[in-house]
CSV table of C-alpha atoms and ligand atoms in Angstrom, one decimal:
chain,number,residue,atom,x,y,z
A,1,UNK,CA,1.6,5.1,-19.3
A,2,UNK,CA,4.7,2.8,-20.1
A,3,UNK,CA,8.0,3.8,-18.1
A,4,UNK,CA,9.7,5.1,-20.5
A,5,UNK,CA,6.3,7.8,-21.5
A,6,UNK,CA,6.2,8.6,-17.8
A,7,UNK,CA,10.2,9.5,-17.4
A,8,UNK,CA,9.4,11.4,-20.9
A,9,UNK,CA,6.2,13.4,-20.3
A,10,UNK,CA,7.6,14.0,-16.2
A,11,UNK,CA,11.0,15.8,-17.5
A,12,UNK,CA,9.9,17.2,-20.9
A,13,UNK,CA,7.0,18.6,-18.9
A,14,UNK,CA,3.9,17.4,-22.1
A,15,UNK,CA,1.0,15.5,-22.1
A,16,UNK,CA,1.2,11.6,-23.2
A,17,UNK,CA,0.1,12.5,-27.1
A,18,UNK,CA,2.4,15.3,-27.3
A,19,UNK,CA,5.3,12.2,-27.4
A,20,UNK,CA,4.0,11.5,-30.5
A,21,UNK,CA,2.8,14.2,-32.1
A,22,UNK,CA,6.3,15.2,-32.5
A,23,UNK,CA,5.4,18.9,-31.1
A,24,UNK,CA,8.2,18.8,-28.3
A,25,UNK,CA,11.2,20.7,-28.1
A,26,UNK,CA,13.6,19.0,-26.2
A,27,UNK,CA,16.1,21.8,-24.3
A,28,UNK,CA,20.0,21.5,-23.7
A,29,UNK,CA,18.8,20.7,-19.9
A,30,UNK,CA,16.0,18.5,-20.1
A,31,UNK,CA,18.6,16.1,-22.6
A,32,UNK,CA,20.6,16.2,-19.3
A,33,UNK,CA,18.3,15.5,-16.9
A,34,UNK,CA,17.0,12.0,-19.5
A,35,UNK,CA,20.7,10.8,-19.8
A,36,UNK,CA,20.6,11.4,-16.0
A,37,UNK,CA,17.8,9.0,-15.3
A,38,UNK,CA,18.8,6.8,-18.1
A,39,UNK,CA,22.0,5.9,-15.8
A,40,UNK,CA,20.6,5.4,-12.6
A,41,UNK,CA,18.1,3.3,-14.7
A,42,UNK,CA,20.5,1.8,-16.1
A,43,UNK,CA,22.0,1.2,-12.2
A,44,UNK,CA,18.1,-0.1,-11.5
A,45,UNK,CA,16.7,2.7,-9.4
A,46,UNK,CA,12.9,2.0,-9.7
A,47,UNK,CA,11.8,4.6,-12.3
A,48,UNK,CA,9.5,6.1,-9.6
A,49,UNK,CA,12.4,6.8,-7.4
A,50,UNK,CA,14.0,8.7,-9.4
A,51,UNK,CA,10.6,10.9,-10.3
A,52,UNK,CA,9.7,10.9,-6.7
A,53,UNK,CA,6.3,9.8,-8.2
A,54,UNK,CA,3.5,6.8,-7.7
A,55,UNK,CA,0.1,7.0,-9.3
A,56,UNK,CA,-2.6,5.0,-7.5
A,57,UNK,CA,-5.8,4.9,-7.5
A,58,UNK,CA,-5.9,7.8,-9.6
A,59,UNK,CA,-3.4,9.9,-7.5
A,60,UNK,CA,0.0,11.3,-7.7
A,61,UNK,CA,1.6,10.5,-4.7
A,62,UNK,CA,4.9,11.3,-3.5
A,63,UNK,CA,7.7,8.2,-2.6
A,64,UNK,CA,11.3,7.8,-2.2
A,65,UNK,CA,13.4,4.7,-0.6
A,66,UNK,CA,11.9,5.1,2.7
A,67,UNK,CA,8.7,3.6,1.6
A,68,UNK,CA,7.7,0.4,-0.5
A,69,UNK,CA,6.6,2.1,-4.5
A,70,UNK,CA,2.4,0.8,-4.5
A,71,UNK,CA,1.4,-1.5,-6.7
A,72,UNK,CA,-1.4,-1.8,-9.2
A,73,UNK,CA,-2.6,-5.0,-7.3
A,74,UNK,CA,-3.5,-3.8,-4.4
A,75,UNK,CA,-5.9,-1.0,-5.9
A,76,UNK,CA,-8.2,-3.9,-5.9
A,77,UNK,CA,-7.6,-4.5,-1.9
A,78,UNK,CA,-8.6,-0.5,-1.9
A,79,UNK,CA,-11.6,-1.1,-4.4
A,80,UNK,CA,-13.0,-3.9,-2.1
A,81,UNK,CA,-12.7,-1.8,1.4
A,82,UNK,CA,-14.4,1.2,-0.6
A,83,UNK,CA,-17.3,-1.2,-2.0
A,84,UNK,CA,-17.9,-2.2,1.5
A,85,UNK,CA,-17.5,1.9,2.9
A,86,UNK,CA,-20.2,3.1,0.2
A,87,UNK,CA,-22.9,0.8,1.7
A,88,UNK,CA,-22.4,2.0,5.6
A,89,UNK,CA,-25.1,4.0,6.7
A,90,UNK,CA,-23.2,5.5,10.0
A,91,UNK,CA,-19.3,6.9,9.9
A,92,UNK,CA,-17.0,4.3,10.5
A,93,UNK,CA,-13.5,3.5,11.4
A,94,UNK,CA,-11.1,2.3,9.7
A,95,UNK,CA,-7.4,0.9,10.4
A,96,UNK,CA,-4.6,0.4,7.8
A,97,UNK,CA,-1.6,-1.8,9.2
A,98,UNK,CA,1.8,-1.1,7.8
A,99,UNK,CA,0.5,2.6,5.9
A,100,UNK,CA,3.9,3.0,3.9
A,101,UNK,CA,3.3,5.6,1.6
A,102,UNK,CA,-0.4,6.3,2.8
A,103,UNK,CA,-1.6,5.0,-0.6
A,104,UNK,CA,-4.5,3.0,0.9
A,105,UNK,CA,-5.3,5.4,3.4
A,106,UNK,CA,-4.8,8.7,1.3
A,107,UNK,CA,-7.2,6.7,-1.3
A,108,UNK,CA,-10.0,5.5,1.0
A,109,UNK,CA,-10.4,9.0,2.8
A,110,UNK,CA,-10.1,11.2,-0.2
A,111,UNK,CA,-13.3,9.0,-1.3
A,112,UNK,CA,-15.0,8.7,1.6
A,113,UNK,CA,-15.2,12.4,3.9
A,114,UNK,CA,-17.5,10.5,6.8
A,115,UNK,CA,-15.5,7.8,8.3
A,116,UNK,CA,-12.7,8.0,10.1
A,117,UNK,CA,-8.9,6.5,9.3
A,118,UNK,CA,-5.8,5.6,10.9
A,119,UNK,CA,-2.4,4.5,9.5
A,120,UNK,CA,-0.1,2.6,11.2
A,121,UNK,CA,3.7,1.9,10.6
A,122,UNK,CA,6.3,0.8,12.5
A,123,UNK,CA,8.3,3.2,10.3
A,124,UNK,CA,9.3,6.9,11.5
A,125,UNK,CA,10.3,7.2,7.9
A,126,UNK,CA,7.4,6.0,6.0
A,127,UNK,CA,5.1,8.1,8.6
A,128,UNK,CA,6.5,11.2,7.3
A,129,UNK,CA,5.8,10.2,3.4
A,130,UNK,CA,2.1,9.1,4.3
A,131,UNK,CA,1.7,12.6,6.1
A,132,UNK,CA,3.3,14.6,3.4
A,133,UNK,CA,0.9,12.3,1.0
A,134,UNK,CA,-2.4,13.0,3.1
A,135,UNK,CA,-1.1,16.8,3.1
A,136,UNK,CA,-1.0,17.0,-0.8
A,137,UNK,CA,-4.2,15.6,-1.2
A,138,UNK,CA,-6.1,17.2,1.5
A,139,UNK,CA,-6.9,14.5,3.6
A,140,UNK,CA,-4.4,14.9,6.6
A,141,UNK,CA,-6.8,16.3,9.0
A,142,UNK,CA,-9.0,13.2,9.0
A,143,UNK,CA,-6.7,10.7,9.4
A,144,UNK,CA,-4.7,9.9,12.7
A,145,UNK,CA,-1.1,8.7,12.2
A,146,UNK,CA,0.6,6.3,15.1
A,147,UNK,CA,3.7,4.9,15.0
A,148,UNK,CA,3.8,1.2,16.6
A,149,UNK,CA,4.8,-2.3,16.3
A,150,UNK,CA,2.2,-4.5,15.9
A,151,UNK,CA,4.0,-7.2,17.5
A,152,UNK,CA,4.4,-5.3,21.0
A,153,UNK,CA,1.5,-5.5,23.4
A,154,UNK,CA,1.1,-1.8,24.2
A,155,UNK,CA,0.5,-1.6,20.6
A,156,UNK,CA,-3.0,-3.8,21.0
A,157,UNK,CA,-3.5,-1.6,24.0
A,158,UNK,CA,-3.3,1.7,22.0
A,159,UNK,CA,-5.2,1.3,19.4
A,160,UNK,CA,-9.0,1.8,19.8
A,161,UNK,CA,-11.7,-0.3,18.2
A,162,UNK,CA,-12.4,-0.1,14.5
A,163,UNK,CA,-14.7,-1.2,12.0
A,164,UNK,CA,-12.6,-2.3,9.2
A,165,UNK,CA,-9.1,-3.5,9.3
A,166,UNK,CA,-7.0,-3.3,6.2
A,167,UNK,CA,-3.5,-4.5,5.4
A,168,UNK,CA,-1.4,-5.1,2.6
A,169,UNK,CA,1.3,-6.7,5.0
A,170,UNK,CA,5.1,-8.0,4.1
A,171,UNK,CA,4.9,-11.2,2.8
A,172,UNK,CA,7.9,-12.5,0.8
A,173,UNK,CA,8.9,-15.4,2.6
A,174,UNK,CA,12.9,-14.4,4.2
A,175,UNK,CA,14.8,-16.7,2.3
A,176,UNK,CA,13.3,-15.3,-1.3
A,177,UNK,CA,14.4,-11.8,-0.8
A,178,UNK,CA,17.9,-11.8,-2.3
A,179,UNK,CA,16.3,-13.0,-5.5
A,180,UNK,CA,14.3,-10.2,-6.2
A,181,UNK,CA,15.2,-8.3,-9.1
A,182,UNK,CA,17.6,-5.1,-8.4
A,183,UNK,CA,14.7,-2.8,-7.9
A,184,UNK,CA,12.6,-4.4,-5.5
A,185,UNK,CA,15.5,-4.7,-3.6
A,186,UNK,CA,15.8,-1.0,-3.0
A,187,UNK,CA,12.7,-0.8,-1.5
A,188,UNK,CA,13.0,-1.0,2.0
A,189,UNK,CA,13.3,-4.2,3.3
A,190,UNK,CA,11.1,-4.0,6.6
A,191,UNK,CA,8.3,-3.6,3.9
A,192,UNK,CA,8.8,-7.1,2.3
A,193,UNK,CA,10.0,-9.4,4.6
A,194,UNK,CA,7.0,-11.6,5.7
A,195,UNK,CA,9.4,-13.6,7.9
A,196,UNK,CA,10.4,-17.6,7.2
A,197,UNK,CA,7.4,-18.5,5.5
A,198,UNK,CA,5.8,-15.1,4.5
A,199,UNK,CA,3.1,-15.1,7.1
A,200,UNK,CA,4.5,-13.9,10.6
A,201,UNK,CA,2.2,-10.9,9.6
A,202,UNK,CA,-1.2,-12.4,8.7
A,203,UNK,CA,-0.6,-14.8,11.9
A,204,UNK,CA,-0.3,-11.3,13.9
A,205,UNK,CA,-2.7,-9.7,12.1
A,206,UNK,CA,-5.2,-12.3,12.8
A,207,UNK,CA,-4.7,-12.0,16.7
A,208,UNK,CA,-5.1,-8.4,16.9
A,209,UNK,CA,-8.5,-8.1,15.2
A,210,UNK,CA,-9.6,-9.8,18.6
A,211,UNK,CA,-9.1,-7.0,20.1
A,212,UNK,CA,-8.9,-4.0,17.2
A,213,UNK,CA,-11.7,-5.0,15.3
A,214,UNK,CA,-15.2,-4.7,16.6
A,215,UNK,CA,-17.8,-7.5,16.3
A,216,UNK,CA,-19.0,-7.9,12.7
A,217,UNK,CA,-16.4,-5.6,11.6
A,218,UNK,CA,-14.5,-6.8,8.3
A,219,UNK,CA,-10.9,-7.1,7.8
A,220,UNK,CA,-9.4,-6.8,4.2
A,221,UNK,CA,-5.9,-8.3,3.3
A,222,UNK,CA,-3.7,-8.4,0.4
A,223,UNK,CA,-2.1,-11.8,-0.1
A,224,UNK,CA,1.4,-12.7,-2.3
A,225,UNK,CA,0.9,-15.4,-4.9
A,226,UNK,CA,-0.3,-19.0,-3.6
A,227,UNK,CA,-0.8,-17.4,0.3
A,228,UNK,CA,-4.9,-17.4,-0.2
A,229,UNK,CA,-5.3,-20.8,1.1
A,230,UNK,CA,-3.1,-20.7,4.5
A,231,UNK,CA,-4.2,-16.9,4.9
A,232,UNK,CA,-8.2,-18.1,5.2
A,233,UNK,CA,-6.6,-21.0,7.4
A,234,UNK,CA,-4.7,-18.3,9.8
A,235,UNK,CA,-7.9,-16.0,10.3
A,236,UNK,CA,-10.2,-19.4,10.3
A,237,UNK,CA,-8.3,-20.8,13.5
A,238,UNK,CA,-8.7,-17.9,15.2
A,239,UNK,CA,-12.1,-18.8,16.0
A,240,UNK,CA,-13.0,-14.9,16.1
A,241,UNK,CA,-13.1,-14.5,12.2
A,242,UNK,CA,-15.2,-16.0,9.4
A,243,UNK,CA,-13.8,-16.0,5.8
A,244,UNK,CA,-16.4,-14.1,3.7
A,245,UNK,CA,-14.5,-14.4,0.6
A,246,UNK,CA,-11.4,-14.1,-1.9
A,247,UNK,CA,-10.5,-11.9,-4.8
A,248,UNK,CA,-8.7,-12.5,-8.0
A,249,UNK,CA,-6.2,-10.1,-9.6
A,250,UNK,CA,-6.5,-9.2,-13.1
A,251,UNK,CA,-3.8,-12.2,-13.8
A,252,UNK,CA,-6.2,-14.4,-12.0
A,253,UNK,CA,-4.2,-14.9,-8.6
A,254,UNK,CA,-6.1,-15.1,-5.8
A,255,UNK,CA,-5.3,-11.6,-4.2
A,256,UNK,CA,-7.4,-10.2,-1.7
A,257,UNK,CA,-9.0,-11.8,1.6
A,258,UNK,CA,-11.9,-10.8,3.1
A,259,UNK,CA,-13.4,-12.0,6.6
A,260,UNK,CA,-16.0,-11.3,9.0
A,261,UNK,CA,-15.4,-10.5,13.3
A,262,UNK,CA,-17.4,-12.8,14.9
B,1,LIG,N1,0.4,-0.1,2.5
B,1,LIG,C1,1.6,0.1,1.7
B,1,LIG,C2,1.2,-0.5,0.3
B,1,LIG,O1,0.3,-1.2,0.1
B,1,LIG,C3,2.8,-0.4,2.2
B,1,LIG,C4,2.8,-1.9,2.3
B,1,LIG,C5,4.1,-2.5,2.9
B,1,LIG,O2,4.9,-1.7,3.3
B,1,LIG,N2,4.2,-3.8,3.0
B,1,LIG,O3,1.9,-0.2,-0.7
């Protein structure tokens, strides 16, 4: 659905078709609501602020300002981590760096009820959305939640050995955050900021799997447009991870990294 058919079917409370069917009443109150939306539209609120919804991956999940919306794109990071999940013959586990809303996590165990997940965040904030997203969907027993910085050392201590790692880290390099457009800006900018060249987080990420991710484990990462090439180079020089491959989106930029513990 198109923004405007989502705001639409979400307030008038119909099914896509019934749009144009012409079968809807509109009430006194829901005309409210619309010219309500319209101006903090209008004010550039991303739409799914304002409905307090995300679909992904074929869910509804909840979000608000506290974490960044998901997008389409990295349903193929998800796709590729679940590929690999199918083929394990034994429960594994899996970590997600920087959960946000939960959306990889909340995806990956709804799909898969033998392995076991965990969602970090450095974010008290976003930690409560991913909960409140594994509660909706049934799924909040089976993951474990931890709050932590991935940049302290107590955080490498804490967390135990996993199978998979997977991130969709901040990676807008520092000095191209205040030209995003209105919207992205209200997402919150902790989520985004990949430091001065967009890859303080892939550099970090790297060094951790030495000690988070167990030998031949994989790691999955989502990369920002034209990072492929110096993300393979980050994991490469850690001497600990092989580069098994890279993904293409659907507009043919290379999106997802894939490598090997050695
Ligand atoms: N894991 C979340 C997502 O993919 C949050 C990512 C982030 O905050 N950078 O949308």
């Amino acid at each position: 659905m198109n923004e405007q058919e989502l705001i639409l079917t979400s307030v008038l409370q119909c099914r896509r078709v019934d749009l144009y069917t012409g079968t809807v009443e509109v009430t006194a109150d829901q005309k409210q609501q619309l010219d309500d939306i319209c101006s903090r539209r209008s004010s550039r609120e991303p739409a799914q602020y304002i409905l307090r919804t995300c679909e992904f991956m074929g869910l509804d999940l909840y979000v608000d300002q506290r974490v960044l919306i998901p997008r389409p794109e990295t349903e193929l990071l998800v796709e590729a981590a679940a590929t690999f999940l199918q083929k394990a013959g034994k429960p594994l586990s899996v970590l997600d760096i920087g959960t946000g809303s939960g959306n990889i996590i909340v995806s990956l165990a709804k799909n898969f009820s033998q392995h076991h997940f965990l969602a970090l965040d450095i974010s008290k904030e976003a930690l409560e959305v991913a909960r409140q997203n594994a509660r909706t969907h049934d799924v909040f027993s089976r993951i474990t939640f931890l709050e932590d910085d991935i940049f302290s050392d107590t955080c490498i201590r804490k967390i135990p050995l996993c199978d998979i790692v997977i991130s969709n880290p901040p990676y807008i390099p520092s000095g191209d955050i205040a030209d995003l457009q209105p919207e992205v800006l209200q997402e919150p900018h902790g989520a985004l900021d990949g430091g001065e060249d967009g890859l303080r987080f892939y550099r970090r990420i790297a060094q951790f799997t030495k000690h988070a991710l167990s030998r031949n484990g994989f790691l999955f990462l989502e990369v920002g447009q034209g990072q492929a090439k110096d993300v393979q180079d980050i994991l490469e020089q850690t001497g600990h991870l092989v580069v098994q491959g890279c993904l293409n989106d659907y507009s043919h930029i290379e999106r997802v990294v894939i490598a090997q513990r050695i």
